[in-house]
Amino acid sequence: MTTMDRDILIGGDIGGTHMRVALVERHGLILHQSRAATDVQAGVPDVVKRLVRQCLEMMEMAHRMGRRVCAIGLGVAGKLDRRKGAVLFSPNLPPMNGYPLARDLRRALSVPVVLENDADSFGVGESLLGAGRGTPNWIGLTLGTGVGGCIILGGRLWRGDELGFSGEFGHMVVDPQGPLCACGLKGCLEAHASSSALQQGVRAAVACGRLSSGPLHAACSSNALTSELIHHQACLGDELARELFHRVGWTLGLAIAGLFSALGIRHAVIGGGVSNGWDQFIEPLMDSVARHCSMLEPADMVIRRSELGDDAALIGSAHLAWLQVPAAVNGLQSHTE
Amino acid sequence: MTTMDRDILIGGDIGGTHMRVALVERHGLILHQSRAATDVQAGVPDVVKRLVRQCLEMMEMAHRMGRRVCAIGLGVAGKLDRRKGAVLFSPNLPPMNGYPLARDLRRALSVPVVLENDADSFGVGESLLGAGRGTPNWIGLTLGTGVGGCIILGGRLWRGDELGFSGEFGHMVVDPQGPLCACGLKGCLEAHASSSALQQGVRAAVACGRLSSGPLHAACSSNALTSELIHHQACLGDELARELFHRVGWTLGLAIAGLFSALGIRHAVIGGGVSNGWDQFIEPLMDSVARHCSMLEPADMVIRRSELGDDAALIGSAHLAWLQVPAAVNGLQSHTE
């Protein structure tokens, strides 16, 4: 076995609720993965300690297989300073803001660590092995607590001016008269098409007296509202839930139509937890994108669902780490971007 | 003089009102230019005949200087089939739709002819010698009868999937409740920030009885309304005119903010006739872009005014023609994109 054959990666996805970490082959095969609560309320040092423990377990597992973890890639939602390996602004992990996460992990684990935006990691994963395979130019949208996004151009992740963000479709204003977003703006895509927006839609219906009984009302009262429950109720025919998913599709269509017109492309891939409600939003989405893009025939637009689900970000962050490890470390000359 | 030194280009810009044609050095210097009415009502064969005559004059002038026109680039608003050299859909020149303009000119002039979107030509011109010089990634917006746009990435024109359009920011919906656009959609940027939108704003004020006297009313009645007059009235303090220019800035800010968030960039260049009203819209534009982009600090956003004005599209279309002429024709091996 050559040095390069021994090399293996860790890909991670640090979300507001869970941290997931995986042992990933260079070309994307996941060998093992683990999940732990993020529990950011316990404090950032505690989060980092548990993350280090998860990574150490993966490194030991690699060692038992005669392999060596040569780099770690971590996907995090928010604006990042990739050079310093620090989170600049993370809407779902505010205590993490300014924290040099990559530096601390590198010190604890003696392995190069790179931070990546979670939606960018998703994009690279889907591009490598999922719904973006073989499509040079496409946009990706991840519908979770917030709405993340990525742009793949010429088969590569587009990083813009390296300002720490790109593909932030969630914070494009789709309706200046729309609801308030977590970022402070009004009418962002995220305020219509995220799991937070679905939940907020139910809460608003309770507050204005439109919803006064039933499972959604009960879940709202007991603080147990989830996008899964709202989707389930939509499938059972609940009118409010159907309307909320209709709005998800309609606003996604508006945003995607604008991006197709702007970028001169015709492919999009949608992932994230809320995309499990596909059956409830794809029809209004296709109507909306056809209605809002005067440049393309509806038949030419391709909107695909993520093929890798939660694995996309793990595969993508591992791959991005591999691309960025200096050639000297992993015995290759020319695999960097 | 080598063959290459003899080579010179023609750049053209075919607008709804005027056709402009220029003799352009390979690196962008304009030696001479001429302008003629487009008068598309006279029929496409007549338009082409006059365009051929304009080009022939330029070719004769080149000949007298001991030079040779090696390619012609023509900027046209709309969706194009660049491979076939045909206009697919031109909002300002509907009789031109489907017409193989490049083929007919090539036959008449025996010189390679390429069609380019006029806003893309603008972008290449400004990138080469104007406000985009030295900035690798930026978006351009041309505010004329309609709103055109272009994307420059890594110093090059981004053509997307080669679908015949890219950078069509004018047809991004900035307000789903906004006015009807010429393309059939509601609330496009073009329906707020073009010279047509300014004029339509005055006509709507007359129709609803808000405007019943004064220079704008008179111009409206005599069908002599122009964006220049509306700008002049705004400078004199006319409230309606100021509101209309405020809306230009506000909606441009909305669109640019969304594009900065999406592309992860921070530079824009604005040109076209309506940009002569800069003093009346730049303040609301800067307010709006700062308010609608949660990813960037206002101080980091750079919005520049076109430096080349009407010359940008002539220089850009000539340069694009030069880049696409086969190496064999102009004696070079490696200047193509």
XYZ file of C-alpha atoms in Angstrom:
674
model
C 0.000 0.000 0.000
C 1.459 3.375 -1.052
C 1.328 6.445 1.190
C -1.489 7.780 -0.939
C -3.477 4.568 -0.685
C -3.207 4.769 3.108
C -4.623 8.300 3.142
C -8.199 8.703 4.219
C -10.247 11.723 5.285
C -12.676 12.886 7.901
C -15.660 14.885 6.712
C -17.869 16.638 9.244
C -21.104 18.611 9.305
C -21.646 20.852 12.332
C -25.309 21.791 12.493
C -27.322 23.694 15.062
C -28.693 20.407 16.460
C -26.243 17.648 15.533
C -22.587 17.201 14.739
C -21.932 14.411 12.268
C -18.498 13.086 11.455
C -17.517 10.442 8.907
C -14.512 8.486 7.724
C -14.437 9.072 3.980
C -12.365 7.561 1.190
C -10.656 10.065 -1.122
C -13.198 9.459 -3.819
C -16.184 9.825 -1.555
C -17.108 6.425 -0.158
C -18.206 6.769 3.472
C -16.773 3.929 5.600
C -18.239 4.925 8.926
C -20.089 7.800 10.514
C -21.163 9.023 13.939
C -23.547 11.613 15.241
C -23.648 13.594 18.494
C -25.760 16.438 19.846
C -24.158 19.836 19.189
C -25.609 21.325 22.404
C -23.991 24.695 21.876
C -25.580 25.925 25.131
C -22.998 23.827 26.979
C -20.400 26.284 25.686
C -18.023 26.248 22.746
C -15.080 24.555 24.566
C -17.422 21.686 25.445
C -18.650 21.416 21.829
C -15.057 21.364 20.609
C -14.113 18.708 23.200
C -16.890 16.417 21.997
C -16.026 17.092 18.357
C -12.374 16.210 19.074
C -13.545 12.983 20.698
C -15.647 12.082 17.620
C -12.679 12.746 15.335
C -10.300 10.745 17.552
C -12.621 7.753 17.353
C -12.565 7.975 13.555
C -8.777 8.299 13.551
C -8.420 5.203 15.753
C -10.767 3.305 13.501
C -8.669 4.353 10.491
C -5.516 3.233 12.322
C -6.982 -0.220 13.004
C -7.598 -0.499 9.231
C -3.975 0.385 8.556
C -5.037 3.791 7.254
C -4.097 7.357 8.165
C -6.396 10.395 8.357
C -4.561 13.027 6.320
C -7.056 15.885 6.596
C -10.334 16.904 8.169
C -12.991 19.007 6.455
C -15.818 20.503 8.486
C -18.992 21.971 7.020
C -20.516 24.774 9.089
C -23.470 27.028 8.266
C -22.548 30.677 7.995
C -19.877 33.093 6.906
C -16.345 31.796 7.416
C -12.768 32.997 7.398
C -11.354 29.962 5.626
C -7.772 31.188 5.793
C -7.889 31.538 9.567
C -10.211 28.544 9.908
C -12.645 30.614 11.957
C -16.423 30.985 11.949
C -17.226 34.675 11.348
C -20.974 34.552 11.667
C -23.062 31.444 12.178
C -26.822 32.040 12.487
C -27.456 28.621 14.075
C -24.377 28.579 16.321
C -24.015 32.184 17.488
C -21.625 31.330 20.371
C -19.244 30.008 17.693
C -18.887 33.462 16.065
C -15.221 34.460 15.876
C -14.040 31.081 17.209
C -10.881 29.662 15.550
C -12.409 26.200 15.304
C -9.980 24.799 12.719
C -6.913 25.943 14.659
C -8.091 24.351 17.909
C -8.977 21.073 16.213
C -5.665 20.992 14.378
C -3.789 21.491 17.641
C -5.760 18.756 19.378
C -5.538 16.245 16.533
C -2.295 17.103 14.696
C -4.064 16.855 11.350
C -4.794 19.696 8.876
C -8.360 20.957 9.356
C -10.318 23.119 6.902
C -13.639 24.856 7.481
C -16.164 24.978 4.679
C -19.672 26.314 4.358
C -22.086 23.400 4.831
C -24.041 24.141 1.637
C -20.788 24.378 -0.326
C -19.847 20.956 1.078
C -23.257 19.677 -0.002
C -22.583 21.005 -3.502
C -19.202 19.338 -3.792
C -20.626 16.037 -2.503
C -23.541 16.049 -4.959
C -21.192 17.123 -7.742
C -18.847 14.226 -7.024
C -21.284 11.373 -6.473
C -24.840 12.708 -6.474
C -27.421 14.681 -8.423
C -24.841 17.109 -9.837
C -22.610 14.386 -11.312
C -21.758 15.214 -14.926
C -23.497 18.613 -14.888
C -20.870 21.355 -15.162
C -22.990 24.351 -14.120
C -25.688 24.239 -11.465
C -26.962 25.831 -8.292
C -27.680 23.916 -5.097
C -30.123 24.854 -2.359
C -30.224 23.225 1.076
C -33.497 23.662 2.925
C -32.850 23.168 6.630
C -33.240 25.419 9.680
C -32.105 28.072 7.206
C -31.649 28.020 3.438
C -28.083 27.479 2.247
C -26.814 27.483 -1.286
C -23.879 26.836 -3.551
C -22.828 27.517 -7.122
C -20.973 24.943 -9.172
C -19.362 26.395 -12.303
C -17.339 24.303 -14.706
C -17.627 21.377 -12.289
C -16.017 23.336 -9.464
C -17.270 25.106 -6.395
C -17.503 28.842 -7.098
C -16.065 30.809 -4.171
C -16.561 34.325 -5.530
C -14.143 36.921 -4.177
C -13.193 34.646 -1.242
C -15.182 36.894 1.092
C -16.222 33.943 3.251
C -19.551 33.369 1.501
C -21.035 32.548 -1.879
C -24.302 31.007 -3.006
C -26.167 32.663 -0.118
C -29.500 32.299 -1.905
C -31.297 32.098 1.436
C -30.692 35.792 1.930
C -31.828 36.970 -1.469
C -35.018 38.988 -1.032
C -37.774 37.259 -3.005
C -40.590 39.457 -1.735
C -39.858 42.872 -0.198
C -43.288 42.654 1.482
C -42.541 39.186 2.889
C -41.934 38.053 6.484
C -38.933 38.979 8.625
C -35.850 36.752 8.301
C -33.433 35.669 11.056
C -30.742 37.786 9.330
C -32.737 40.965 9.971
C -33.950 41.498 6.394
C -37.537 41.241 5.219
C -38.730 38.743 2.639
C -35.572 36.613 2.226
C -35.994 33.215 0.581
C -35.075 31.703 3.968
C -38.073 33.435 5.587
C -40.341 31.466 3.207
C -38.647 28.169 2.380
C -36.829 26.905 5.501
C -37.977 24.701 8.350
C -37.976 27.837 10.560
C -40.284 29.533 8.050
C -42.672 26.553 8.070
C -42.783 26.578 11.865
C -43.148 30.349 11.966
C -46.050 30.034 9.525
C -47.875 27.728 11.939
C -47.115 29.971 14.914
C -48.438 32.995 13.027
C -51.665 31.098 12.213
C -52.090 30.241 15.913
C -51.360 33.837 16.936
C -53.948 35.306 14.549
C -56.583 32.763 15.579
C -56.716 30.915 12.250
C -55.490 27.690 13.864
C -57.148 26.772 17.146
C -57.084 22.959 17.294
C -55.573 19.834 15.764
C -52.114 18.267 15.761
C -50.262 21.377 14.543
C -51.917 23.523 17.201
C -51.039 20.961 19.881
C -47.428 20.706 18.694
C -47.176 24.467 18.614
C -48.476 24.760 22.180
C -46.048 22.134 23.463
C -43.117 23.577 21.518
C -42.824 20.356 19.503
C -43.375 21.743 16.024
C -41.142 20.278 13.309
C -41.095 20.547 9.535
C -41.602 16.757 9.438
C -44.878 17.096 11.345
C -46.006 19.962 9.102
C -45.196 17.835 6.063
C -47.070 14.869 7.534
C -50.115 17.074 8.113
C -49.871 18.440 4.567
C -49.938 14.858 3.266
C -53.089 14.267 5.339
C -54.678 17.267 3.632
C -54.300 19.978 6.299
C -54.942 23.233 4.439
C -52.533 25.450 6.376
C -49.708 22.908 6.048
C -50.368 22.599 2.314
C -50.339 26.374 1.919
C -47.023 26.620 3.741
C -45.437 23.994 1.490
C -46.965 25.718 -1.525
C -45.188 28.893 -0.419
C -41.924 26.934 -0.101
C -42.260 25.839 -3.736
C -43.458 29.164 -5.073
C -40.651 31.208 -3.500
C -38.007 28.619 -4.408
C -39.262 28.857 -7.992
C -38.986 32.647 -7.903
C -35.403 32.508 -6.642
C -34.309 29.720 -8.999
C -35.902 31.477 -11.992
C -33.964 34.654 -11.196
C -30.735 32.713 -10.785
C -31.242 30.857 -14.076
C -31.808 34.208 -15.861
C -28.792 35.749 -14.146
C -26.357 32.874 -14.585
C -27.561 31.635 -17.959
C -27.891 28.079 -16.664
C -30.757 25.591 -16.265
C -29.924 23.040 -13.556
C -30.642 23.132 -9.815
C -30.335 20.529 -7.052
C -32.337 20.771 -3.840
C -31.414 19.086 -0.556
C -31.712 19.541 3.204
C -34.338 18.232 5.638
C -37.246 20.223 4.185
C -36.611 18.618 0.776
C -38.195 15.491 2.270
C -41.439 17.392 1.666
C -40.692 17.221 -2.094
C -44.150 15.843 -3.007
C -45.751 18.869 -1.336
C -43.700 21.620 -2.998
C -42.327 20.408 -6.335
C -45.479 21.201 -8.296
C -45.783 24.862 -7.210
C -42.006 25.128 -7.589
C -42.118 24.004 -11.225
C -45.111 26.283 -11.914
C -43.296 29.198 -10.340
C -39.936 28.692 -12.022
C -41.684 28.398 -15.409
C -43.722 31.503 -14.731
C -40.800 33.587 -13.468
C -38.119 32.776 -16.027
C -38.786 34.396 -19.397
C -35.447 33.168 -20.799
C -36.001 29.389 -20.771
C -38.656 26.971 -21.932
C -40.094 25.075 -18.933
C -39.047 21.782 -20.546
C -35.404 22.887 -20.508
C -35.282 23.509 -16.744
C -33.975 20.651 -14.639
C -34.685 20.688 -10.892
C -33.291 17.593 -9.191
C -33.609 16.310 -5.689
C -30.422 15.577 -3.716
C -29.319 11.960 -4.222
C -27.003 11.744 -1.223
C -29.152 13.369 1.466
C -27.235 13.998 4.688
C -24.161 12.250 3.293
C -23.566 14.970 0.668
C -22.035 17.464 3.109
C -19.829 14.779 4.722
C -18.498 13.613 1.364
C -18.093 17.181 0.143
C -16.289 18.530 3.198
C -13.914 15.538 3.122
C -13.240 16.105 -0.574
C -12.633 19.836 -0.090
C -10.167 19.023 2.698
C -8.364 16.624 0.365
C -8.154 19.306 -2.340
C -6.584 21.743 0.080
C -4.054 19.677 1.929
C -0.596 20.687 0.696
C 0.760 18.220 -1.822
C 3.727 17.483 0.458
C 1.414 16.137 3.138
C -0.391 13.621 1.021
C 2.282 12.715 -1.486
C 0.609 14.174 -4.580
C 1.660 17.019 -6.824
C -1.314 18.070 -8.808
C -4.617 17.324 -7.164
C -5.134 20.801 -5.708
C -7.689 23.070 -7.347
C 3.806 45.991 -40.818
C 3.022 42.335 -40.002
C -0.310 40.726 -40.929
C -1.379 41.026 -37.322
C -0.490 44.713 -37.168
C -2.648 45.294 -40.222
C -5.639 43.620 -38.582
C -8.349 45.876 -37.279
C -11.937 45.228 -36.196
C -15.422 46.561 -36.552
C -17.537 46.736 -33.428
C -21.244 47.474 -33.691
C -24.190 48.104 -31.410
C -27.642 47.557 -32.916
C -30.208 49.246 -30.711
C -33.930 49.761 -31.095
C -33.336 53.366 -32.208
C -29.796 53.601 -33.577
C -27.172 51.397 -35.146
C -23.637 52.429 -34.283
C -20.573 50.996 -35.930
C -16.913 51.691 -35.167
C -13.453 50.910 -36.452
C -11.640 49.538 -33.426
C -7.992 48.611 -32.793
C -7.403 45.139 -31.349
C -6.750 46.575 -27.926
C -9.824 48.755 -27.882
C -8.924 52.158 -29.294
C -11.782 53.508 -31.417
C -10.481 55.163 -34.595
C -13.783 56.190 -36.110
C -17.485 55.650 -35.591
C -20.765 56.280 -37.334
C -24.409 56.231 -36.370
C -27.580 55.608 -38.360
C -31.247 55.210 -37.514
C -32.228 51.549 -37.097
C -35.762 52.161 -38.388
C -36.795 48.540 -38.086
C -40.259 49.426 -39.416
C -38.664 49.766 -42.861
C -38.149 45.999 -42.764
C -35.221 43.807 -41.828
C -33.693 43.608 -45.367
C -33.558 47.396 -45.395
C -31.942 47.507 -41.928
C -29.355 44.965 -43.060
C -28.671 46.923 -46.265
C -27.949 50.085 -44.286
C -25.831 48.163 -41.786
C -23.819 46.637 -44.651
C -23.286 50.143 -46.044
C -22.032 51.408 -42.660
C -19.621 48.467 -42.413
C -18.404 48.945 -45.988
C -17.570 52.573 -45.225
C -15.494 51.445 -42.250
C -13.756 48.789 -44.338
C -12.890 51.349 -47.006
C -11.555 53.705 -44.372
C -9.416 50.868 -42.983
C -8.160 50.106 -46.485
C -7.115 53.742 -46.999
C -5.055 53.447 -43.801
C -3.370 50.307 -45.126
C -5.336 48.168 -42.661
C -7.643 45.187 -43.032
C -10.876 44.503 -41.120
C -10.430 40.900 -39.948
C -13.705 40.477 -38.033
C -16.945 42.199 -37.137
C -18.650 41.943 -33.749
C -22.225 43.143 -33.338
C -23.926 43.748 -30.011
C -27.695 43.174 -30.068
C -30.150 43.204 -27.164
C -31.850 39.881 -26.603
C -31.396 36.150 -26.707
C -29.069 34.965 -29.442
C -27.984 31.812 -31.180
C -24.308 32.710 -31.353
C -23.349 29.542 -33.237
C -25.815 30.285 -36.033
C -25.277 34.030 -35.709
C -29.031 34.573 -35.396
C -31.196 36.702 -33.140
C -33.608 34.380 -31.304
C -35.619 36.950 -29.431
C -35.004 40.674 -29.389
C -37.471 42.722 -27.307
C -36.527 46.001 -29.046
C -36.240 44.596 -32.573
C -39.028 42.015 -32.810
C -38.935 41.831 -36.645
C -35.338 40.618 -36.257
C -36.405 37.477 -34.342
C -35.049 34.379 -36.057
C -33.082 36.397 -38.596
C -29.593 35.022 -39.484
C -28.021 38.470 -39.248
C -24.409 37.313 -38.956
C -24.688 34.976 -41.971
C -26.144 37.683 -44.222
C -23.529 40.237 -43.200
C -20.736 37.717 -43.665
C -21.984 36.957 -47.180
C -22.242 40.631 -48.051
C -18.875 41.639 -46.584
C -16.714 38.481 -46.814
C -15.526 38.990 -43.229
C -16.291 36.796 -40.182
C -19.194 38.271 -38.202
C -20.159 37.333 -34.632
C -23.303 38.325 -32.757
C -23.060 39.181 -29.077
C -25.515 40.364 -26.485
C -25.161 44.146 -26.177
C -24.785 44.075 -22.390
C -22.139 41.361 -22.662
C -20.297 43.595 -25.132
C -20.601 46.454 -22.638
C -19.081 44.204 -19.952
C -16.121 43.194 -22.096
C -15.493 46.828 -23.080
C -15.574 48.091 -19.485
C -13.447 45.131 -18.399
C -10.819 45.918 -21.012
C -10.563 49.692 -20.742
C -13.214 51.001 -18.367
C -14.684 50.712 -14.873
C -14.090 46.961 -14.661
C -10.364 47.156 -15.453
C -8.370 45.155 -12.906
C -11.449 43.780 -11.120
C -11.696 40.024 -11.758
C -15.300 39.428 -10.630
C -18.135 41.867 -11.173
C -21.629 42.289 -12.530
C -22.619 44.923 -15.070
C -26.048 46.461 -15.573
C -27.047 48.546 -18.591
C -30.057 50.768 -18.043
C -31.554 51.624 -21.430
C -34.938 50.968 -23.036
C -34.630 47.697 -21.106
C -32.186 46.532 -18.444
C -29.337 44.362 -19.696
C -26.651 42.696 -17.677
C -23.431 40.748 -17.747
C -21.272 38.713 -15.411
C -17.489 38.910 -15.509
C -15.788 36.067 -13.626
C -12.044 35.735 -13.411
C -11.722 38.649 -15.847
C -13.767 36.860 -18.506
C -17.297 37.113 -19.755
C -19.402 34.354 -18.162
C -21.594 32.698 -20.792
C -23.323 30.112 -18.604
C -24.508 27.008 -20.417
C -24.271 28.775 -23.800
C -28.058 28.971 -23.938
C -27.936 32.309 -25.731
C -28.281 34.433 -22.599
C -26.573 35.162 -19.293
C -26.622 38.098 -16.909
C -30.292 38.762 -17.704
C -30.739 40.728 -14.469
C -33.458 42.837 -16.082
C -35.782 39.864 -15.933
C -35.157 38.904 -12.344
C -38.341 39.566 -10.354
C -37.503 42.103 -7.648
C -41.071 42.614 -6.484
C -43.760 40.019 -7.273
C -46.345 42.769 -6.667
C -44.552 45.167 -9.033
C -45.593 46.479 -12.460
C -45.890 44.408 -15.632
C -42.720 43.983 -17.704
C -42.378 43.917 -21.498
C -41.355 40.234 -21.194
C -44.770 39.350 -19.755
C -43.655 38.846 -16.131
C -44.654 41.040 -13.222
C -42.172 43.006 -11.127
C -38.971 42.446 -13.156
C -36.080 44.803 -12.468
C -36.598 46.151 -16.008
C -40.163 47.195 -15.114
C -38.700 49.506 -12.435
C -35.257 50.630 -13.559
C -35.313 51.157 -17.346
C -36.136 54.183 -19.447
C -39.416 52.428 -20.413
C -40.229 52.067 -16.708
C -39.563 55.760 -16.073
C -41.831 56.725 -18.965
C -44.473 54.226 -17.921
C -44.358 55.723 -14.411
C -45.217 59.163 -15.820
C -47.976 57.746 -18.045
C -49.474 55.921 -15.045
C -49.467 59.177 -13.029
C -51.264 60.957 -15.879
C -53.768 58.123 -16.216
C -54.651 58.124 -12.514
C -54.983 61.911 -12.440
C -51.969 62.531 -10.214
C -50.215 64.495 -12.959
C -52.377 67.032 -14.791
C -49.988 69.805 -15.849
C -46.342 70.745 -16.274
C -43.570 69.687 -18.678
C -43.906 65.938 -18.020
C -47.645 66.073 -18.615
C -47.100 68.032 -21.834
C -44.419 65.632 -23.049
C -46.644 62.693 -22.215
C -49.541 64.185 -24.183
C -47.356 64.869 -27.226
C -45.652 61.462 -27.046
C -42.294 63.160 -26.428
C -41.456 61.651 -23.055
C -37.804 60.644 -22.586
C -35.788 59.502 -19.590
C -33.568 62.578 -20.140
C -36.567 64.873 -19.656
C -37.686 62.958 -16.566
C -34.164 63.267 -15.177
C -34.077 66.981 -15.960
C -37.385 67.447 -14.124
C -36.086 65.428 -11.164
C -33.087 67.777 -10.978
C -35.514 70.720 -10.933
C -37.265 69.135 -7.935
C -40.320 67.544 -9.591
C -41.654 65.126 -6.988
C -42.951 62.439 -9.350
C -39.699 62.422 -11.336
C -37.674 62.162 -8.120
C -39.840 59.268 -6.903
C -39.357 57.436 -10.178
C -35.568 57.782 -9.974
C -35.709 56.772 -6.316
C -37.460 53.586 -7.421
C -34.720 53.017 -10.029
C -32.101 53.135 -7.265
C -34.062 51.154 -4.725
C -34.832 48.248 -7.069
C -31.309 48.232 -8.524
C -30.036 47.996 -4.937
C -32.358 45.071 -4.250
C -31.163 43.189 -7.326
C -27.469 43.962 -6.807
C -27.675 42.971 -3.117
C -29.165 39.605 -4.072
C -26.517 39.063 -6.742
C -23.691 39.942 -4.334
C -25.091 37.419 -1.788
C -25.520 34.791 -4.481
C -22.182 35.229 -6.246
C -20.055 36.084 -3.211
C -18.735 39.214 -4.897
C -18.833 42.947 -4.168
C -18.346 44.943 -7.382
C -20.916 46.242 -9.867
C -20.693 48.618 -12.839
C -23.726 50.504 -14.141
C -24.073 51.938 -17.633
C -26.686 52.721 -20.281
C -28.587 55.935 -20.982
C -30.516 55.991 -17.697
C -27.202 55.924 -15.795
C -26.892 59.594 -16.804
C -29.411 60.121 -14.003
C -26.746 58.844 -11.541
C -27.125 61.841 -9.167
C -30.842 61.049 -8.818
C -30.578 57.328 -8.040
C -27.179 56.513 -6.525
C -28.155 57.476 -2.977
C -31.279 55.263 -2.772
C -29.290 52.569 -4.587
C -26.534 52.563 -1.952
C -29.135 52.637 0.862
C -30.965 49.744 -0.705
C -27.951 47.557 -1.456
C -26.709 48.063 2.129
C -30.129 47.251 3.538
C -30.683 44.174 1.372
C -27.318 42.434 1.625
C -26.748 40.860 5.032
C -23.453 39.305 3.915
C -21.343 42.425 3.299
C -20.497 45.610 5.126
C -21.730 48.625 3.143
C -18.170 49.986 3.017
C -17.042 46.855 1.147
C -19.528 47.245 -1.698
C -18.267 49.011 -4.797
C -20.806 50.345 -7.313
C -19.107 52.139 -10.205
C -20.464 54.124 -13.074
C -19.511 53.129 -16.611
C -16.354 54.933 -17.746
C -16.751 54.337 -21.471
C -20.438 55.187 -21.951
C -21.722 54.278 -25.386
C -18.224 53.248 -26.508
C -18.145 50.248 -24.138
C -20.355 48.034 -26.316
C -18.448 48.992 -29.490
C -15.082 48.169 -27.933
C -16.447 45.008 -26.329
C -18.152 43.619 -29.433
C -14.991 44.265 -31.462
C -12.871 42.532 -28.828
C -15.215 39.533 -28.645
C -15.054 39.233 -32.433
C -11.258 39.256 -32.251
C -11.294 36.514 -29.599
C -13.462 34.313 -31.783
C -11.929 34.669 -35.180
C -10.090 31.418 -35.962
C -6.372 31.740 -35.346
C -5.683 30.941 -39.008
C -7.563 34.041 -40.103
C -5.629 36.536 -38.046
C -2.259 34.866 -37.863
C -2.267 34.091 -34.137
C -2.283 30.783 -32.307
C -3.334 31.448 -28.795
C -5.458 34.527 -28.346
C -8.787 32.700 -28.314
C -10.590 32.272 -25.007
